[in-house]
Coordinates of N, CA, C and O in Angstrom, one line a residue:
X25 N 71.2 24.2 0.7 CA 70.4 23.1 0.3 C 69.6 23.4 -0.9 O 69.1 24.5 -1.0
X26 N 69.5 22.4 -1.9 CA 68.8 22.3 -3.1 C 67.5 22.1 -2.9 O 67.2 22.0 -1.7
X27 N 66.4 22.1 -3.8 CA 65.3 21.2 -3.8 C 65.3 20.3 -4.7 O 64.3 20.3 -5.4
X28 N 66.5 19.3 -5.1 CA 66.5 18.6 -6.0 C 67.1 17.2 -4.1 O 67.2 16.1 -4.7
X29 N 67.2 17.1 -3.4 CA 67.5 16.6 -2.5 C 66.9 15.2 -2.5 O 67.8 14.4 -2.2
X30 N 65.5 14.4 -2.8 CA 65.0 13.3 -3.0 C 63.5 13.8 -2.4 O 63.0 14.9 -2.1
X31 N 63.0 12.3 -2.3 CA 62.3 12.3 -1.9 C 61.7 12.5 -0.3 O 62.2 11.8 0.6
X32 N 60.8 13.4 0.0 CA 60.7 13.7 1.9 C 59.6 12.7 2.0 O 58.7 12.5 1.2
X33 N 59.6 12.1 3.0 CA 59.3 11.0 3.6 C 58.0 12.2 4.8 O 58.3 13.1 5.6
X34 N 56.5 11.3 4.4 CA 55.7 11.9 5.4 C 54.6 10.5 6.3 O 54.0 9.6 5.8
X35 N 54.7 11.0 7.7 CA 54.3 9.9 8.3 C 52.6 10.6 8.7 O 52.4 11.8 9.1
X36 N 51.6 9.7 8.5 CA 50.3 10.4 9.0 C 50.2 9.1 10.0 O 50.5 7.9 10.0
X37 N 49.4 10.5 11.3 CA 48.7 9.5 12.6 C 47.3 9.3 12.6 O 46.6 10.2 13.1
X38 N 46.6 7.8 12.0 CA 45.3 8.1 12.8 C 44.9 7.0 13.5 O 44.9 5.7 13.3
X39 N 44.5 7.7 14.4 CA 43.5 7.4 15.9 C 42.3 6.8 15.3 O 41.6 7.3 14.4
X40 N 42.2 5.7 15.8 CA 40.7 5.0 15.3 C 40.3 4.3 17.2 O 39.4 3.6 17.3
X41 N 40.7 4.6 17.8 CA 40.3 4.2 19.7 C 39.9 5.3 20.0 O 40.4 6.4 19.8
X42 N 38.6 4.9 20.9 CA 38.3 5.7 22.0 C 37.7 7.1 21.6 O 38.0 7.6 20.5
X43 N 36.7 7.7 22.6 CA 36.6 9.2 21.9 C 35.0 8.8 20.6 O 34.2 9.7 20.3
X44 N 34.9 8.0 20.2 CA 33.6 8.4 19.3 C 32.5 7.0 20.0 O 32.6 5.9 20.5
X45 N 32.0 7.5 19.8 CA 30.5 6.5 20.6 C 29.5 7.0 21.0 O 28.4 6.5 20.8
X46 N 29.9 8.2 21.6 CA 28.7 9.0 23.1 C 27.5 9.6 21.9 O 26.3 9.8 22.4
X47 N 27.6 9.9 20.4 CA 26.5 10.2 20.0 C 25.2 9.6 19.9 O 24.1 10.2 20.0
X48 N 25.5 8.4 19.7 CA 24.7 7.6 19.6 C 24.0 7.4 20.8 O 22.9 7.2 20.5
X49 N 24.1 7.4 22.0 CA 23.6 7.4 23.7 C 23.1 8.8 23.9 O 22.2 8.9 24.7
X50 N 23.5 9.9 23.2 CA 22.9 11.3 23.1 C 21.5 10.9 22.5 O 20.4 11.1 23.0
X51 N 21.8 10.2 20.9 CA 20.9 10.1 20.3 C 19.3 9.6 21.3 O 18.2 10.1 21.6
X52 N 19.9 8.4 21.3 CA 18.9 7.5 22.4 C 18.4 8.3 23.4 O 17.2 8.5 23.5
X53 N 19.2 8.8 24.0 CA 18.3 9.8 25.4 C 17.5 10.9 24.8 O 16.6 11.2 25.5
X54 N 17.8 11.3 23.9 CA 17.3 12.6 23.6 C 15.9 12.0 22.6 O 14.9 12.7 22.6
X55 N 15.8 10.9 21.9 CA 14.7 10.4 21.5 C 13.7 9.9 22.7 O 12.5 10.3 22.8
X56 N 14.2 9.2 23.5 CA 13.5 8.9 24.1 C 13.0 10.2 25.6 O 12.7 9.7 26.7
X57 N 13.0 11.2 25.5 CA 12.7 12.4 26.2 C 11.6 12.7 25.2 O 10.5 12.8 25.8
X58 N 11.6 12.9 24.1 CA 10.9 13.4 23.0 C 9.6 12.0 23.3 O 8.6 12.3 24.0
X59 N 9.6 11.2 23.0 CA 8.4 10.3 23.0 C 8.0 10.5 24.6 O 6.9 10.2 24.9
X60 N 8.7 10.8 25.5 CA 8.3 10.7 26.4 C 7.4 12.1 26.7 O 6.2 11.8 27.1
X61 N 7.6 13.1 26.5 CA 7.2 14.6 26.3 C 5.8 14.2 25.9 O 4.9 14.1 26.6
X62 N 5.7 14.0 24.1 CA 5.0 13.3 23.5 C 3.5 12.8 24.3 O 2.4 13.3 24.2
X63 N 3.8 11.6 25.2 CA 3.1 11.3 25.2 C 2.7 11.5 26.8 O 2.1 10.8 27.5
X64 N 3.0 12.4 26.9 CA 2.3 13.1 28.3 C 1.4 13.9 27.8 O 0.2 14.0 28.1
X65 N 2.0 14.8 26.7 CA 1.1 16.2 26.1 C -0.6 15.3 25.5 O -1.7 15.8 25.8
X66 N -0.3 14.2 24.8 CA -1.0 13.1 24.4 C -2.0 12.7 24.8 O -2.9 12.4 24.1
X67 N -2.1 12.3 26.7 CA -2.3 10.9 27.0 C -3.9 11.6 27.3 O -4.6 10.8 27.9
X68 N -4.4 12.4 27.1 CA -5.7 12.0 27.1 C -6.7 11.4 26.2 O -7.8 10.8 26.5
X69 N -5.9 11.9 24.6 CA -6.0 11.3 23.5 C -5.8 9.9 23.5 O -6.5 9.0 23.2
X70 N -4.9 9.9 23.9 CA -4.3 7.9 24.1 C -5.1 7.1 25.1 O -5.2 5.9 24.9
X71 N -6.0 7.7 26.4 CA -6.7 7.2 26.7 C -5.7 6.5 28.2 O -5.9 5.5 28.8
X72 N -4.8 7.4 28.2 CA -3.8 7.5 29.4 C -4.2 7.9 31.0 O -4.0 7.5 32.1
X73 N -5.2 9.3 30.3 CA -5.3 10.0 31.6 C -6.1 9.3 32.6 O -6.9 8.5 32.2
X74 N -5.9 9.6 34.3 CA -7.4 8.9 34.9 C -8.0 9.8 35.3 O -8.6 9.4 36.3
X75 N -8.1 10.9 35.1 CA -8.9 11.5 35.5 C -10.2 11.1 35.4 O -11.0 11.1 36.3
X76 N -10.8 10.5 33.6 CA -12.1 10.4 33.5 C -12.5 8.6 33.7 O -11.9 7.6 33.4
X77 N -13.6 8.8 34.2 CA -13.8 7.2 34.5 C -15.1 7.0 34.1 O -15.8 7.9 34.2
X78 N -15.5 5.9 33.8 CA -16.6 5.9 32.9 C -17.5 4.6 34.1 O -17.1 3.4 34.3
X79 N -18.5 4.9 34.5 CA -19.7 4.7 35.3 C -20.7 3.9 34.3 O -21.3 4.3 33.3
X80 N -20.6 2.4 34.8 CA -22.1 1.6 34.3 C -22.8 1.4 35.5 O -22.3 0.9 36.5
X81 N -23.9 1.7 35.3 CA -25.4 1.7 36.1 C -26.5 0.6 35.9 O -27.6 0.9 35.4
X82 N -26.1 -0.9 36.2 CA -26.7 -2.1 36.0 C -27.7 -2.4 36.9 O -27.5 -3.0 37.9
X83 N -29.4 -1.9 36.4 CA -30.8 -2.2 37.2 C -30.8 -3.5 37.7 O -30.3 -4.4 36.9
X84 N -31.2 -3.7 39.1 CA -31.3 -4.7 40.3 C -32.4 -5.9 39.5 O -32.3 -7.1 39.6
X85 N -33.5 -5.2 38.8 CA -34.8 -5.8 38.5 C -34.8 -5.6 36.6 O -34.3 -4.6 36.1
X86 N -35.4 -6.7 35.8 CA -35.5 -6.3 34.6 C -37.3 -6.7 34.9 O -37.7 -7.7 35.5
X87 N -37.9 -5.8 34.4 CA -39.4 -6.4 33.9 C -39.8 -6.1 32.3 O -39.7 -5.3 31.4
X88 N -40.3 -7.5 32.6 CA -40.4 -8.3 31.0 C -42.1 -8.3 30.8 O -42.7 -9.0 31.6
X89 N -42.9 -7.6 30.0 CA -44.1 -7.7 30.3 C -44.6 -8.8 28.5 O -44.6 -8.3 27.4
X90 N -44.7 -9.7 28.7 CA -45.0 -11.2 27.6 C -46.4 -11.0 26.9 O -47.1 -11.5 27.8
X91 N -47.1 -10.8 26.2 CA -48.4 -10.6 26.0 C -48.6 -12.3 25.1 O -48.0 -12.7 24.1
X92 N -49.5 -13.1 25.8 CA -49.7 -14.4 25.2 C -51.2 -14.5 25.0 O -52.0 -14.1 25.8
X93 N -51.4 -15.2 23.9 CA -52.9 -15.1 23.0 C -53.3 -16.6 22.5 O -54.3 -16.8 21.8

């Protein structure tokens, strides 16, 4: 056999189904773990926590003393 023979004929396979997607659903989950982390480390800053509770103390009686002339 020569290599003057013609031309060789080449066939390419591409797959465009199936198999690519899941990064994006990685993506999402793994963002949303991070904001979630976030805002636990956060939430006393944010005004999340309950620990602290804030107490108003409203007098039964107001005395008003009027000085009139």
């Amino acid at each position: 056999m020569s290599d003057n023979e013609g031309p060789v004929e080449h066939t390419t396979i591409i797959e465009t189904g199936g198999g690519g997607g899941s990064g994006g659903i990685v993506a999402i989950v793994v963002l949303l773990v991070i904001v979630l982390g976030l805002l636990f480390l956060f939430r006393d800053q944010l005004g999340l926590g309950g620990a602290k509770t804030t107490s108003i103390t409203v007098p039964d009686k107001i005395d008003l003393n009027i000085n009139t002339n």
